[in-house]
Amino acid sequence: ELKVEQNPLFLSMQEGKNYTIYCNYSTTSDRLYWYRQDPGKSLESLFVLLSNGAVKQEGRLMASLDTKARLSTLHITAAVHDLSATYFCAVDNAGKSTFGDGTTLTVKP
Amino acid sequence: ETGVTQTPRHLVMGMTNKKSLKCEQHLGHNAMYWYKQSAKKPLELMFVYNFKEQTENNSVPSRFSPECPNSSHLFLHLHTLQPEDSALYLCASSQRGHSNQPQHFGDGTRLSIL
């Protein structure tokens, strides 16, 4: 059974700081996704990572994938308040997505 | 119009009631999903439909009954629910076979069982 672990589960950081969220998974995967969820809202796709060494960037967020280590990272650069949300990674295997527990990020002024 | 629409947004029901949740996707996708999101278990896959056929039932109790009449519509029929079933129920769709496409989620139905 595929297991997906995110850490940290809760992250409080100051504006302007950098931080990384980690996503570990237990078995070989076809692809990995990062999603964002704002309170009371649905999940919004951020990144799709398909191959070893894949790196994608959008604004202050950058995601990477190391399939050999079964690890993906979501790096936040110079955080701003608008990035406060819960971030989920999801890993595909045999046509099914398994989600991590999510990392709730709070960016404080 | 949003890609995946869920109704109702909020639902309060007693344990003996029967109700249905509806999901409609306007993206031309061939797969649809039901997820349960609660505080204790953040996101749990319940059912997967691929080309209207159920391909995954993640050990969901029979008091939840899915229905997929066509590839654009998905229902979740509810009956004799328990208080622990109170949660946010999310519907999603995707295009299977397209490796770079994520799932698209609806806004969810917030379900409260009295």
PDB file of C-alpha atoms in Angstrom, chain A residues 9-81:
ATOM      1  CA  LEU A   9       2.132  19.237   9.240  1.00  0.00           C
ATOM      2  CA  PHE A  10       2.001  22.784  10.569  1.00  0.00           C
ATOM      3  CA  LEU A  11       4.320  25.607   9.663  1.00  0.00           C
ATOM      4  CA  SER A  12       4.280  29.155  10.928  1.00  0.00           C
ATOM      5  CA  MET A  13       6.727  31.501   9.294  1.00  0.00           C
ATOM      6  CA  GLN A  14       7.420  35.172   8.970  1.00  0.00           C
ATOM      7  CA  GLU A  15       7.031  37.122   5.794  1.00  0.00           C
ATOM      8  CA  GLY A  16      10.218  37.282   3.800  1.00  0.00           C
ATOM      9  CA  LYS A  17      11.596  33.971   5.079  1.00  0.00           C
ATOM     10  CA  ASN A  18      12.322  30.805   3.115  1.00  0.00           C
ATOM     11  CA  TYR A  19      11.188  27.306   3.989  1.00  0.00           C
ATOM     12  CA  THR A  20      10.754  23.819   2.517  1.00  0.00           C
ATOM     13  CA  ILE A  21       7.919  21.327   2.820  1.00  0.00           C
ATOM     14  CA  TYR A  22       8.805  17.670   2.325  1.00  0.00           C
ATOM     15  CA  CYS A  23       6.793  14.839   0.800  1.00  0.00           C
ATOM     16  CA  ASN A  24       8.041  11.257   1.139  1.00  0.00           C
ATOM     17  CA  TYR A  25       6.326   8.284  -0.462  1.00  0.00           C
ATOM     18  CA  SER A  26       6.778   4.580  -0.009  1.00  0.00           C
ATOM     19  CA  THR A  27       6.602   2.933  -3.459  1.00  0.00           C
ATOM     20  CA  THR A  28       7.377   3.638  -7.086  1.00  0.00           C
ATOM     21  CA  SER A  29       5.131   6.292  -8.526  1.00  0.00           C
ATOM     22  CA  ASP A  30       3.980   7.422 -11.947  1.00  0.00           C
ATOM     23  CA  ARG A  31       3.743  11.073 -11.044  1.00  0.00           C
ATOM     24  CA  LEU A  32       3.431  13.518  -8.173  1.00  0.00           C
ATOM     25  CA  TYR A  33       1.197  16.527  -7.684  1.00  0.00           C
ATOM     26  CA  TRP A  34       1.143  19.505  -5.370  1.00  0.00           C
ATOM     27  CA  TYR A  35      -2.163  21.134  -4.495  1.00  0.00           C
ATOM     28  CA  ARG A  36      -3.153  24.170  -2.478  1.00  0.00           C
ATOM     29  CA  GLN A  37      -6.306  24.473  -0.366  1.00  0.00           C
ATOM     30  CA  ASP A  38      -7.506  27.735   1.165  1.00  0.00           C
ATOM     31  CA  PRO A  39      -9.802  27.554   4.216  1.00  0.00           C
ATOM     32  CA  GLY A  40     -13.329  26.625   3.185  1.00  0.00           C
ATOM     33  CA  LYS A  41     -12.268  26.215  -0.424  1.00  0.00           C
ATOM     34  CA  SER A  42     -11.449  23.355  -2.721  1.00  0.00           C
ATOM     35  CA  LEU A  43      -8.085  22.027  -3.846  1.00  0.00           C
ATOM     36  CA  GLU A  44      -6.257  23.850  -6.605  1.00  0.00           C
ATOM     37  CA  SER A  45      -3.521  22.209  -8.637  1.00  0.00           C
ATOM     38  CA  LEU A  46      -0.095  23.846  -8.363  1.00  0.00           C
ATOM     39  CA  PHE A  47       2.410  21.501  -9.971  1.00  0.00           C
ATOM     40  CA  VAL A  48       2.635  18.177 -11.760  1.00  0.00           C
ATOM     41  CA  LEU A  49       6.008  16.428 -11.578  1.00  0.00           C
ATOM     42  CA  LEU A  50       6.558  13.550 -13.954  1.00  0.00           C
ATOM     43  CA  SER A  51      10.188  12.518 -13.905  1.00  0.00           C
ATOM     44  CA  ASN A  52      13.278  12.286 -11.763  1.00  0.00           C
ATOM     45  CA  GLY A  53      14.933  15.654 -11.370  1.00  0.00           C
ATOM     46  CA  ALA A  54      11.843  17.553 -12.480  1.00  0.00           C
ATOM     47  CA  VAL A  55      11.713  21.101 -11.151  1.00  0.00           C
ATOM     48  CA  LYS A  56       8.848  23.516 -11.610  1.00  0.00           C
ATOM     49  CA  GLN A  57       8.481  27.076 -10.397  1.00  0.00           C
ATOM     50  CA  GLU A  58       5.553  29.431 -10.112  1.00  0.00           C
ATOM     51  CA  GLY A  59       6.117  32.726  -8.371  1.00  0.00           C
ATOM     52  CA  ARG A  60       7.543  32.135  -4.896  1.00  0.00           C
ATOM     53  CA  LEU A  61       6.929  28.370  -5.010  1.00  0.00           C
ATOM     54  CA  MET A  62       9.273  25.794  -6.480  1.00  0.00           C
ATOM     55  CA  ALA A  63       8.657  22.047  -6.525  1.00  0.00           C
ATOM     56  CA  SER A  64      11.155  19.302  -7.226  1.00  0.00           C
ATOM     57  CA  LEU A  65      11.095  15.534  -7.503  1.00  0.00           C
ATOM     58  CA  ASP A  66      13.718  12.894  -6.683  1.00  0.00           C
ATOM     59  CA  THR A  67      12.237   9.545  -7.653  1.00  0.00           C
ATOM     60  CA  LYS A  68      15.226   7.588  -6.391  1.00  0.00           C
ATOM     61  CA  ALA A  69      14.823   9.026  -2.907  1.00  0.00           C
ATOM     62  CA  ARG A  70      11.007   8.983  -3.290  1.00  0.00           C
ATOM     63  CA  LEU A  71      10.991  12.575  -2.174  1.00  0.00           C
ATOM     64  CA  SER A  72       9.442  15.785  -3.395  1.00  0.00           C
ATOM     65  CA  THR A  73      10.016  19.227  -1.952  1.00  0.00           C
ATOM     66  CA  LEU A  74       7.997  22.420  -2.129  1.00  0.00           C
ATOM     67  CA  HIS A  75      10.245  25.387  -1.488  1.00  0.00           C
ATOM     68  CA  ILE A  76       8.848  28.737  -0.466  1.00  0.00           C
ATOM     69  CA  THR A  77      10.949  31.790  -1.167  1.00  0.00           C
ATOM     70  CA  ALA A  78      10.410  35.122   0.609  1.00  0.00           C
ATOM     71  CA  ALA A  79       7.015  34.138   1.952  1.00  0.00           C
ATOM     72  CA  VAL A  80       4.079  36.535   1.784  1.00  0.00           C
ATOM     73  CA  HIS A  81       0.752  36.408   3.633  1.00  0.00           C
TER      74      HIS A  81
END
